[in-house]
mmCIF file of C-alpha atoms in Angstrom:
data_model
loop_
_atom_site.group_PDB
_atom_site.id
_atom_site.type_symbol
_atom_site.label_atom_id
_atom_site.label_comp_id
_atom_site.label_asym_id
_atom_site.label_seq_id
_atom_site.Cartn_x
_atom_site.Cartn_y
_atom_site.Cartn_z
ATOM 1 C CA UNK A 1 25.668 -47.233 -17.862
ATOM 2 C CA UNK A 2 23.271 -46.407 -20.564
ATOM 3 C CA UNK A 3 20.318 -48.322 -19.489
ATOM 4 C CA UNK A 4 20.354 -45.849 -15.881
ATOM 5 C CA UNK A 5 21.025 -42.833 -18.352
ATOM 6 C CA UNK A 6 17.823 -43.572 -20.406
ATOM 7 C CA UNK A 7 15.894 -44.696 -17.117
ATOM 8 C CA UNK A 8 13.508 -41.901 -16.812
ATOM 9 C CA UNK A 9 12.847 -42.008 -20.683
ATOM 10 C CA UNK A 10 11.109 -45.181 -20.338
ATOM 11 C CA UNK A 11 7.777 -45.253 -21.627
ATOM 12 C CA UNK A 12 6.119 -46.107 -18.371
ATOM 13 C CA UNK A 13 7.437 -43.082 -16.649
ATOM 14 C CA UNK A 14 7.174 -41.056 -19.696
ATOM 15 C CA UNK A 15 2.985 -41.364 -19.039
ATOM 16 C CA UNK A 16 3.462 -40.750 -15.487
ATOM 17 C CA UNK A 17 4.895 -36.589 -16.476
ATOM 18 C CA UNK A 18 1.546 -35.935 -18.056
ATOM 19 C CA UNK A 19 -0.163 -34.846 -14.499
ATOM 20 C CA UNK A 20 0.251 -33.508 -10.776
ATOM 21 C CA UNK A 21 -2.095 -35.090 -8.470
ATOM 22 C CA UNK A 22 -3.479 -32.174 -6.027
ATOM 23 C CA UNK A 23 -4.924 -33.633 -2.549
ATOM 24 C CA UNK A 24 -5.743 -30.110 -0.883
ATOM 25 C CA UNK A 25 -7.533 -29.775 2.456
ATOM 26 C CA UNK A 26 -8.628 -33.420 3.033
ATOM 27 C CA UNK A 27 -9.256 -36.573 1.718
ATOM 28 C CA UNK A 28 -12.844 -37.225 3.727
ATOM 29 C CA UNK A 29 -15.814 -37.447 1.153
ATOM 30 C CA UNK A 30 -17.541 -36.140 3.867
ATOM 31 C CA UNK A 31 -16.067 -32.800 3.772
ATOM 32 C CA UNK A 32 -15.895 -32.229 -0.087
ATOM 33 C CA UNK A 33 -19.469 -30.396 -0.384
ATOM 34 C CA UNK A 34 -18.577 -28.251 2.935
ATOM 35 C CA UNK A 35 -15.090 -27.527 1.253
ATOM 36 C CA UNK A 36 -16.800 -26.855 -2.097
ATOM 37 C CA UNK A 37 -19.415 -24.306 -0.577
ATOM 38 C CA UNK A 38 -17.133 -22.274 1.421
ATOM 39 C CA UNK A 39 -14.594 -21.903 -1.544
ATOM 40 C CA UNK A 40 -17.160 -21.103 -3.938
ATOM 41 C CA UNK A 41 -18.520 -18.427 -1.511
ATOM 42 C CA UNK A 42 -14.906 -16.641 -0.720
ATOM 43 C CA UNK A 43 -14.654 -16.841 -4.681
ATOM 44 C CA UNK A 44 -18.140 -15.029 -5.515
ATOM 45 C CA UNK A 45 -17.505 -12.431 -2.449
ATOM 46 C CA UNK A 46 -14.155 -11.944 -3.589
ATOM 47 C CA UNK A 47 -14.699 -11.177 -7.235
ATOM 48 C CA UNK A 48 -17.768 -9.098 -6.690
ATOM 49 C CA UNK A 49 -16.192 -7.360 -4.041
ATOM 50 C CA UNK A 50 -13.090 -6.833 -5.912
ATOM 51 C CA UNK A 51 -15.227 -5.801 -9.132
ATOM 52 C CA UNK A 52 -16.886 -3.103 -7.211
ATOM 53 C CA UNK A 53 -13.636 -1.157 -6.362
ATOM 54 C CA UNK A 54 -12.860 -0.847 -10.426
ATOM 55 C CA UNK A 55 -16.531 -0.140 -10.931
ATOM 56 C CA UNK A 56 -16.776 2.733 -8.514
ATOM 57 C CA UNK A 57 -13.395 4.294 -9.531
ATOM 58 C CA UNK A 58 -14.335 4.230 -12.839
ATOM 59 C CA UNK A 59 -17.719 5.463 -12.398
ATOM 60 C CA UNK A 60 -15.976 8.759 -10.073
ATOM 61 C CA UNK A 61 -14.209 11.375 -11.954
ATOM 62 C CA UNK A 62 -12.710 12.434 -8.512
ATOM 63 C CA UNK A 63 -11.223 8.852 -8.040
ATOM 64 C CA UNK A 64 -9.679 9.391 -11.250
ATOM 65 C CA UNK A 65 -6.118 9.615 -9.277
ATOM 66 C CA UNK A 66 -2.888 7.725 -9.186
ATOM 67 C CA UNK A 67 -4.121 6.139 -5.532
ATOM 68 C CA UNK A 68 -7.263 4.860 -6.934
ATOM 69 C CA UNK A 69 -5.617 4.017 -10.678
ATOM 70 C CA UNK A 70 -3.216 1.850 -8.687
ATOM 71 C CA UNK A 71 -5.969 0.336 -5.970
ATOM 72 C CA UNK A 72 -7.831 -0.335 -9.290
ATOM 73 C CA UNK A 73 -4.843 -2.642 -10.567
ATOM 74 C CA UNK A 74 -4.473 -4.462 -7.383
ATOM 75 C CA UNK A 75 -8.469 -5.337 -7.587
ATOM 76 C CA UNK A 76 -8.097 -6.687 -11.062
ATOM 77 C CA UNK A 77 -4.760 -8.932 -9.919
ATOM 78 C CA UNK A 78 -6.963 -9.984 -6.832
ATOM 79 C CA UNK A 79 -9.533 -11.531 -8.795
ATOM 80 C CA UNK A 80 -6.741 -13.458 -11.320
ATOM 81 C CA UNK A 81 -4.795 -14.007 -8.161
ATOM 82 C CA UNK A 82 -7.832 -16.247 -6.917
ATOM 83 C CA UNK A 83 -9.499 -17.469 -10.249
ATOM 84 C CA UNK A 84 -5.621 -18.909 -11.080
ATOM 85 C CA UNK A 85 -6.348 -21.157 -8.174
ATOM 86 C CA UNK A 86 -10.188 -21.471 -6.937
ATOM 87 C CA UNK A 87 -11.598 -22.989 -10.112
ATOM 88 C CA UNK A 88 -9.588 -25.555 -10.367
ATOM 89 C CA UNK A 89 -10.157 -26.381 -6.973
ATOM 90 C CA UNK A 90 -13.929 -26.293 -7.372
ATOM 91 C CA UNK A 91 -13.888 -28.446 -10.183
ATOM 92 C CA UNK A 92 -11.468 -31.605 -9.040
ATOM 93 C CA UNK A 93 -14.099 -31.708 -6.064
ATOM 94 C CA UNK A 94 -17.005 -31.650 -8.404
ATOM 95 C CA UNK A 95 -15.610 -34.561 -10.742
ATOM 96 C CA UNK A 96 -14.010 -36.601 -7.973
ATOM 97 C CA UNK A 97 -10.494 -36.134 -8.872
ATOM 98 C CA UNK A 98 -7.415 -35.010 -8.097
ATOM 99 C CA UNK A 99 -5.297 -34.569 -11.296
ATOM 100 C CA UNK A 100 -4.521 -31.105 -12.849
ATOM 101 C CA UNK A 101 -2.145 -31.818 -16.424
ATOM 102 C CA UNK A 102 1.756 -31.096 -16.422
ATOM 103 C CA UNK A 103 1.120 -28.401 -18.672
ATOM 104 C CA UNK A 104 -1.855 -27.317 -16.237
ATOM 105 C CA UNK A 105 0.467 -27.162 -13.265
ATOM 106 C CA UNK A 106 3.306 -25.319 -14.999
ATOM 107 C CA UNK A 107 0.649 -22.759 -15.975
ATOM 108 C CA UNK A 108 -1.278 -22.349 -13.196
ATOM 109 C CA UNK A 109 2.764 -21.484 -11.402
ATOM 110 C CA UNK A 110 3.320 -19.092 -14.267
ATOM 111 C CA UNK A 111 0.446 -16.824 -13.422
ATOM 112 C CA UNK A 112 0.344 -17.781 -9.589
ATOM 113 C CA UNK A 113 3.993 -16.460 -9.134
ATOM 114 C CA UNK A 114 2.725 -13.490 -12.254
ATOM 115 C CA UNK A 115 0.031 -11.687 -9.647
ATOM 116 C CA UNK A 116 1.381 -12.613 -6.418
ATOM 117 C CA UNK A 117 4.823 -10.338 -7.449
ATOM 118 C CA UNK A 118 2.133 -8.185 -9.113
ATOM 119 C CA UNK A 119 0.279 -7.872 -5.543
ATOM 120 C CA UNK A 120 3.597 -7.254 -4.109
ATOM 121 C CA UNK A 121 4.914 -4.483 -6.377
ATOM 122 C CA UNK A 122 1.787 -2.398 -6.278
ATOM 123 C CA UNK A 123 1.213 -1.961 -2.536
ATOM 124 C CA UNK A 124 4.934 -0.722 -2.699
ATOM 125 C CA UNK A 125 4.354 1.456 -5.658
ATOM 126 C CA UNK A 126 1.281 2.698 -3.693
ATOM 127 C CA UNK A 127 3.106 3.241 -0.442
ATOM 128 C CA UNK A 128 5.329 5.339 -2.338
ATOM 129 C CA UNK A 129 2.270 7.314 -3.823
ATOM 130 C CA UNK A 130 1.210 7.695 -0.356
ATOM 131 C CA UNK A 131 5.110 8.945 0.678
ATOM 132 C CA UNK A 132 4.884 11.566 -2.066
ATOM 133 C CA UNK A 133 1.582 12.716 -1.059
ATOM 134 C CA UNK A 134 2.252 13.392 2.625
ATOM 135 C CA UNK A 135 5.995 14.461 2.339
ATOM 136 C CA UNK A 136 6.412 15.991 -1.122
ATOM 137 C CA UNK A 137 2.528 17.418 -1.241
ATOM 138 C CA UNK A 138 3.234 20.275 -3.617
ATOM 139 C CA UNK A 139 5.654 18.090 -6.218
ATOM 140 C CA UNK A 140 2.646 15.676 -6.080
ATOM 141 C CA UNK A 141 0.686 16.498 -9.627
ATOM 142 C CA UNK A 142 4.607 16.425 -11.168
ATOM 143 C CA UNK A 143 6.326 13.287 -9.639
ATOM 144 C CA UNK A 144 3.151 10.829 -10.143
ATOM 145 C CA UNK A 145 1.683 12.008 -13.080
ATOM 146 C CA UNK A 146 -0.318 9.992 -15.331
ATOM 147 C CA UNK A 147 2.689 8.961 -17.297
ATOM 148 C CA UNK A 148 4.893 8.050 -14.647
ATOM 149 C CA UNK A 149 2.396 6.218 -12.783
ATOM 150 C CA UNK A 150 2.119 4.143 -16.278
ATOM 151 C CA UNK A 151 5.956 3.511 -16.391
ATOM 152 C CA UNK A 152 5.786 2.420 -12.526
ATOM 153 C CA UNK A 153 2.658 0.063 -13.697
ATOM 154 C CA UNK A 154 4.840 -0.824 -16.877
ATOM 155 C CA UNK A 155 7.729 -2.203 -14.366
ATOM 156 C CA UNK A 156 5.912 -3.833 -12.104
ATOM 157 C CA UNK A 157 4.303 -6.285 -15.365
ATOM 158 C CA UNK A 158 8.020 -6.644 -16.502
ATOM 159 C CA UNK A 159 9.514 -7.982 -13.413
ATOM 160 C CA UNK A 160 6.312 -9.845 -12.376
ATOM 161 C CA UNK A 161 6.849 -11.693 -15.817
ATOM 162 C CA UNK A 162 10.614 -12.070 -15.818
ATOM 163 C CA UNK A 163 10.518 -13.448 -12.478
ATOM 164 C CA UNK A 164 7.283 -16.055 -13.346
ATOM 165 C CA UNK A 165 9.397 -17.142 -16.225
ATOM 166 C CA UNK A 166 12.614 -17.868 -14.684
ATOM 167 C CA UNK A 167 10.901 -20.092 -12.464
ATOM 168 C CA UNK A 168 9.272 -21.648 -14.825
ATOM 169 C CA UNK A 169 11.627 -22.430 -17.139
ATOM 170 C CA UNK A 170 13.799 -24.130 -14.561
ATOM 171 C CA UNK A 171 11.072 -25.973 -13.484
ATOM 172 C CA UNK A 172 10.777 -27.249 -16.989
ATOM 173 C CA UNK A 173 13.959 -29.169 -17.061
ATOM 174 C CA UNK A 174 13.343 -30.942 -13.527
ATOM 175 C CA UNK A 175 12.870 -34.652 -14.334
ATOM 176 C CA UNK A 176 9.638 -36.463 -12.296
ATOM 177 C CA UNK A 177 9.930 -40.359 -11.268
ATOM 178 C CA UNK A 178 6.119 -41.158 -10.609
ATOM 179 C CA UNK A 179 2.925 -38.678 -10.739
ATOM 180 C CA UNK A 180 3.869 -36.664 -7.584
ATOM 181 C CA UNK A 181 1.408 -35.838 -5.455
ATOM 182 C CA UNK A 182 1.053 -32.187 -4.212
ATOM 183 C CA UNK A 183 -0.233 -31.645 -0.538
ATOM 184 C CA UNK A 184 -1.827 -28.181 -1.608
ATOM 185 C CA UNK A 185 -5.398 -27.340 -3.950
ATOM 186 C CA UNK A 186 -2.671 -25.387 -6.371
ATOM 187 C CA UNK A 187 0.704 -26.050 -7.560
ATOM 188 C CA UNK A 188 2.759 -24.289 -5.309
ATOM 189 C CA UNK A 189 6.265 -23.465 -7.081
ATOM 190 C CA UNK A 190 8.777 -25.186 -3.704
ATOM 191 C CA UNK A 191 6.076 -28.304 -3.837
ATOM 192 C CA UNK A 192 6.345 -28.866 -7.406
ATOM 193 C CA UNK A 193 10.232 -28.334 -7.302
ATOM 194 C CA UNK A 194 10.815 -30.720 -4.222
ATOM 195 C CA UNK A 195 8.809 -33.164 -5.740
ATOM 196 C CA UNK A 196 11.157 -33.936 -8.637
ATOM 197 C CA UNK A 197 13.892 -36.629 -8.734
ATOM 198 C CA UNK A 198 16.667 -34.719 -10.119
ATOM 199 C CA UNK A 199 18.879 -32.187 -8.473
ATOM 200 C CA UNK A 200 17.075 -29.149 -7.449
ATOM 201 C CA UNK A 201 20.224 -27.315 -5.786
ATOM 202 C CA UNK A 202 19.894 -24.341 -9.175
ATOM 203 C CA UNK A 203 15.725 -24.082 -8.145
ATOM 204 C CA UNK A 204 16.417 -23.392 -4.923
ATOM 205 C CA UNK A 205 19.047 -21.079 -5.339
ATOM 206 C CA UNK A 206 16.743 -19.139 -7.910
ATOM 207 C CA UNK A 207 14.073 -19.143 -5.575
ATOM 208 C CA UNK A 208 15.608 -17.940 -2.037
ATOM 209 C CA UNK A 209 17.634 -15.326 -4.141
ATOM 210 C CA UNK A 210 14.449 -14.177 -6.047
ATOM 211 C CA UNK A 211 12.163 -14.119 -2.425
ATOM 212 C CA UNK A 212 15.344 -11.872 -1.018
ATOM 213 C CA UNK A 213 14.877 -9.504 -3.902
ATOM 214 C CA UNK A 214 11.529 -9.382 -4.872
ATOM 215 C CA UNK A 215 9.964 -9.927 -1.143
ATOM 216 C CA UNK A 216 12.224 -8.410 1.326
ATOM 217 C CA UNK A 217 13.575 -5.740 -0.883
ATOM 218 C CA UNK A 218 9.318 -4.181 -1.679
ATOM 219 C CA UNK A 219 9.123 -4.522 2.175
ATOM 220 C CA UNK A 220 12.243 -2.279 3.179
ATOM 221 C CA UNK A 221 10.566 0.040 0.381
ATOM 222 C CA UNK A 222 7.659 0.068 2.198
ATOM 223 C CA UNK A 223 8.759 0.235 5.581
ATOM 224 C CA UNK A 224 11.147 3.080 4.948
ATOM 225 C CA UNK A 225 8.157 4.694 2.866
ATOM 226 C CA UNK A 226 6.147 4.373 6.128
ATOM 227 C CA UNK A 227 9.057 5.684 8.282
ATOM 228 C CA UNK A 228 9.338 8.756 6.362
ATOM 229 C CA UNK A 229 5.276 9.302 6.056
ATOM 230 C CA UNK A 230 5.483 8.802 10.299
ATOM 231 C CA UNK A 231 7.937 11.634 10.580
ATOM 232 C CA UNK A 232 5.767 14.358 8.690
ATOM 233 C CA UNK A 233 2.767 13.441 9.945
ATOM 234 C CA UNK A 234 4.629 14.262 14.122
ATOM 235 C CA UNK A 235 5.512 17.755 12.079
ATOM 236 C CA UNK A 236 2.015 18.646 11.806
ATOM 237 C CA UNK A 237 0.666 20.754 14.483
ATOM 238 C CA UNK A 238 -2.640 20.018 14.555
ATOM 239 C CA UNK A 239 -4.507 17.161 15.752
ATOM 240 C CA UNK A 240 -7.313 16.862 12.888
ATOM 241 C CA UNK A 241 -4.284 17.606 10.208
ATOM 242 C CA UNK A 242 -2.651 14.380 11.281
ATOM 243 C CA UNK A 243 -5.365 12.475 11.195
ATOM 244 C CA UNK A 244 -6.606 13.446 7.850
ATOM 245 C CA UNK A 245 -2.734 12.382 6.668
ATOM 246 C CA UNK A 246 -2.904 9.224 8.736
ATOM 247 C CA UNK A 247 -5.959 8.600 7.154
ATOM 248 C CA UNK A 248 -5.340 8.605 3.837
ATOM 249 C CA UNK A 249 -3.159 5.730 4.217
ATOM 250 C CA UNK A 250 -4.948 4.246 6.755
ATOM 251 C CA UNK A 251 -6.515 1.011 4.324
ATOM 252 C CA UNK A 252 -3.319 0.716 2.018
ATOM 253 C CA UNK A 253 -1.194 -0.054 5.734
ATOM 254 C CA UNK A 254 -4.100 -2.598 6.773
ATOM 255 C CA UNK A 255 -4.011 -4.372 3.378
ATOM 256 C CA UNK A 256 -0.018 -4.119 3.583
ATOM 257 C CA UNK A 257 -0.059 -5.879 6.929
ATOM 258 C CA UNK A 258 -2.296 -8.183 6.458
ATOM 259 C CA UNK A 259 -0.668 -9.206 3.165
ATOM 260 C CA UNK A 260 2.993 -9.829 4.795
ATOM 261 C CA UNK A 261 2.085 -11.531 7.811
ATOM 262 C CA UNK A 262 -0.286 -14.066 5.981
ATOM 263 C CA UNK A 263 2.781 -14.585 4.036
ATOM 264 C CA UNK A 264 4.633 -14.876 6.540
ATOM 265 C CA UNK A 265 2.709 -17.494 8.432
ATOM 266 C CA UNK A 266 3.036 -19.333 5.531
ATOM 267 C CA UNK A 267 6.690 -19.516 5.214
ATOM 268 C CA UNK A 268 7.078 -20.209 8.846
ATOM 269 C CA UNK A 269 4.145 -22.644 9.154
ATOM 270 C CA UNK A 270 6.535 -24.859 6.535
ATOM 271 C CA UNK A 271 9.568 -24.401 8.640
ATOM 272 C CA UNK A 272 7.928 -25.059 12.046
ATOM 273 C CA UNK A 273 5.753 -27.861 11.074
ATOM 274 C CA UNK A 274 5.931 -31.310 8.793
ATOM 275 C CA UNK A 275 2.565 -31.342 8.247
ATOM 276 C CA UNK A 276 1.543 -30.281 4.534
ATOM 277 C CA UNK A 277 -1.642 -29.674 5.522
ATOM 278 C CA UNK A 278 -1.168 -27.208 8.206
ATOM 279 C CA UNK A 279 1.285 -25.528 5.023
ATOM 280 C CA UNK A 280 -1.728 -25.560 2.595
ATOM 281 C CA UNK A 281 -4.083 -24.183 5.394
ATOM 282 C CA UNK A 282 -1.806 -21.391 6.030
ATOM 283 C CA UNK A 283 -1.789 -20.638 1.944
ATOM 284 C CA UNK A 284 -5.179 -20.275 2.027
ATOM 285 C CA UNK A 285 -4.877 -17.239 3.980
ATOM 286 C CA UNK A 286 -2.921 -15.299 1.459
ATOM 287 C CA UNK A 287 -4.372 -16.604 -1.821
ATOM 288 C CA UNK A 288 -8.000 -16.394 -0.721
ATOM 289 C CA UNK A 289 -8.597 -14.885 2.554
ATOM 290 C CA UNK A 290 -6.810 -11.554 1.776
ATOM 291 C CA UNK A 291 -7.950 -11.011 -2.151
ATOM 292 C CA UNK A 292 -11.170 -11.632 -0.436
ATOM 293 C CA UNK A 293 -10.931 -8.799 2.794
ATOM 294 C CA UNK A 294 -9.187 -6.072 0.510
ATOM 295 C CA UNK A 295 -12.791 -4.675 -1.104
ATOM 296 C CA UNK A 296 -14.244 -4.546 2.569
ATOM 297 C CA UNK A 297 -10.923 -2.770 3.823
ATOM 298 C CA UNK A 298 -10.976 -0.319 1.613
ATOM 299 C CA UNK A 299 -14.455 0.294 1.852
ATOM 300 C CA UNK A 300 -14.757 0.320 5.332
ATOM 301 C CA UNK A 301 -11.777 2.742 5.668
ATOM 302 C CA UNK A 302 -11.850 5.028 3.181
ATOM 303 C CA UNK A 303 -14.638 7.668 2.516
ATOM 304 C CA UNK A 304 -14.024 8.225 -0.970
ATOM 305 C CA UNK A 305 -14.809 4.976 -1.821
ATOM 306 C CA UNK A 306 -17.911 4.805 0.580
ATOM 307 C CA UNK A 307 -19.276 8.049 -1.319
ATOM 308 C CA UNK A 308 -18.293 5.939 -4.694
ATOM 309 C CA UNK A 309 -19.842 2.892 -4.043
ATOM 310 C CA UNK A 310 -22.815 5.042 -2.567
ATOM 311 C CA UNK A 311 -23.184 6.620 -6.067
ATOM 312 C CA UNK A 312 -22.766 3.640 -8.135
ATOM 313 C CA UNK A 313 -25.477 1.705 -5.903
ATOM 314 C CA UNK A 314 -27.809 5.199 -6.037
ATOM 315 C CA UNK A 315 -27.221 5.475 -9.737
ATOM 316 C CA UNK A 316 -28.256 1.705 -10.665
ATOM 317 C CA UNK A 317 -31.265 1.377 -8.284
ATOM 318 C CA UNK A 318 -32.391 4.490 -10.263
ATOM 319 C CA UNK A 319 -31.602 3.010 -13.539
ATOM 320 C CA UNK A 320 -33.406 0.212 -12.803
ATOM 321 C CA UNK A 321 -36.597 1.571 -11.432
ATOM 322 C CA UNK A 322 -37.113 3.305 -14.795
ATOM 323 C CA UNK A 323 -40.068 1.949 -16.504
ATOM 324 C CA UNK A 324 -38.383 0.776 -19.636
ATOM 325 C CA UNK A 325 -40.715 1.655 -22.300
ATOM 326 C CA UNK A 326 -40.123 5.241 -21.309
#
């Protein structure tokens, strides 16, 4: 029996751990400077774009608010959100290959599962700034001041970590037959796991038991955040009272919604459908689409930020239209 014990110790096999092989969108050379354009160009949009939103709230004293300080945090997890996964991408196309490291693909899952639960606590922690806003107005200043809105920041890093760890970690001590190939550009955490040769039953359990709590359970926050928020904003009388409350959470409900249902069609793209492909198209949505449409959402729909970004633009073109030896 000790020979099949020490079979995946072999030093054949032993090589064969040392990489993922990542086949993303398609395998047509054809395609691979039309794929590497497009990504590059979501990736430069979505980084500037994103960049903007913490530039112009820092740049506005009036933005200077728990809304805007946690719109500011979701910007900055945006742009590590996509730059876990995008590079990467970018470069396997440009040197013709396919392989990302073990160590690679573990981290790249650390800090892919790290901002996506980060994306997911924030828009609850700011539909339940924009709860306390509307239906607690005058306990506002008191229930999210600067500290608590800190702590609330503080939590969301703690359980985004514990959570990227745990998966992690048990991913460590699956065992791998051959180099498995991933049908994804990243190294998508169920992927990696089903692509091991030992038993996976503990991954799995970790991993529909974490989605329960840390997916579902932000969602009933936010839905019951919304239902309350719907409620005082029938008890105002007036029409243009209503829609000043409506619209002051207007962008953080569009973001929300596009957000879930991306990840949604993800989730049920894989269940409907055997075809990896159509799985790793449907990612795409949710890793670079939305990261990408959040700075044009929120600037489109909110007038604070249009004055901000106004300002910043009025305030550089004037900087730089100063003769500098003046």
């Amino acid at each position: 029996m000790l020979p099949s014990h020490n079979k995946l110790m072999e030093p054949g096999n032993e090589t064969q751990l040392s990489k993922f092989l990542l086949l993303g969108f398609s395998e047509d050379p054809a395609l691979q400077p039309l794929i590497f354009g497009l990504f590059l160009s979501m990736y430069l949009v979505t980084v500037a774009g994103n960049l903007l939103i913490i530039l112009a709230i820092l740049s506005d004293p009036h933005l200077h608010t728990p809304m805007y300080f946690f719109l500011s945090n979701l910007s900055l997890v945006d742009v590590c959100f996509t730059s876990t996964t995008v590079p990467k991408m970018l470069v396997n196309i440009q040197t013709h290959s396919k392989a990302i490291t073990y160590a690679g693909c573990i981290t790249q899952m650390y800090f892919l599962l790290l901002f996506s639960g980060l994306d997911i606590f924030l828009l609850t922690v700011m539909a339940y700034d924009r709860f306390v806003a509307i239906c607690h107005p005058l306990h506002y200043t008191v229930i999210m001041s600067p500290r608590i809105c800190a702590l609330l920041l503080l939590v969301c890093w703690i359980i985004s970590v514990l959570n990227s760890l745990s998966h992690c970690f048990l991913a460590l001590r699956l065992s791998f037959c051959a180099a498995p190939d991933i049908p994804h550009f990243f190294c998508e955490l169920n992927q990696v796991v089903h692509s091991a040769c030992s038993d996976t039953f503990l991954n799995d359990m970790v991993i529909y038991l974490t989605a329960m709590l840390l997916a579902a359970g932000p969602l009933a926050g936010i839905l019951y955040s919304y239902s309350k928020i719907v409620s005082s904003i029938r008890a105002i009388s007036s029409a243009q009272g209503k829609y000043k409350a409506f619209s002051t959470c207007a962008s953080h409900l569009s973001v929300v919604s596009l957000f879930y249902c991306t990840l949604l069609g993800v989730y049920l793209s894989s269940a409907v459908t055997q075809n990896p492909h159509s799985t790793a198209t449907a990612s795409l949505m949710y890793t670079v689409v939305t990261p990408m449409l959040n700075p044009f959402i929120y600037s489109l729909r909110n007038k604070d930020i249009k004055r901000a970004l106004k300002t910043l633009f009025m305030r550089e073109t004037r900087n730089l239209s100063v003769d500098p030896s003046q």
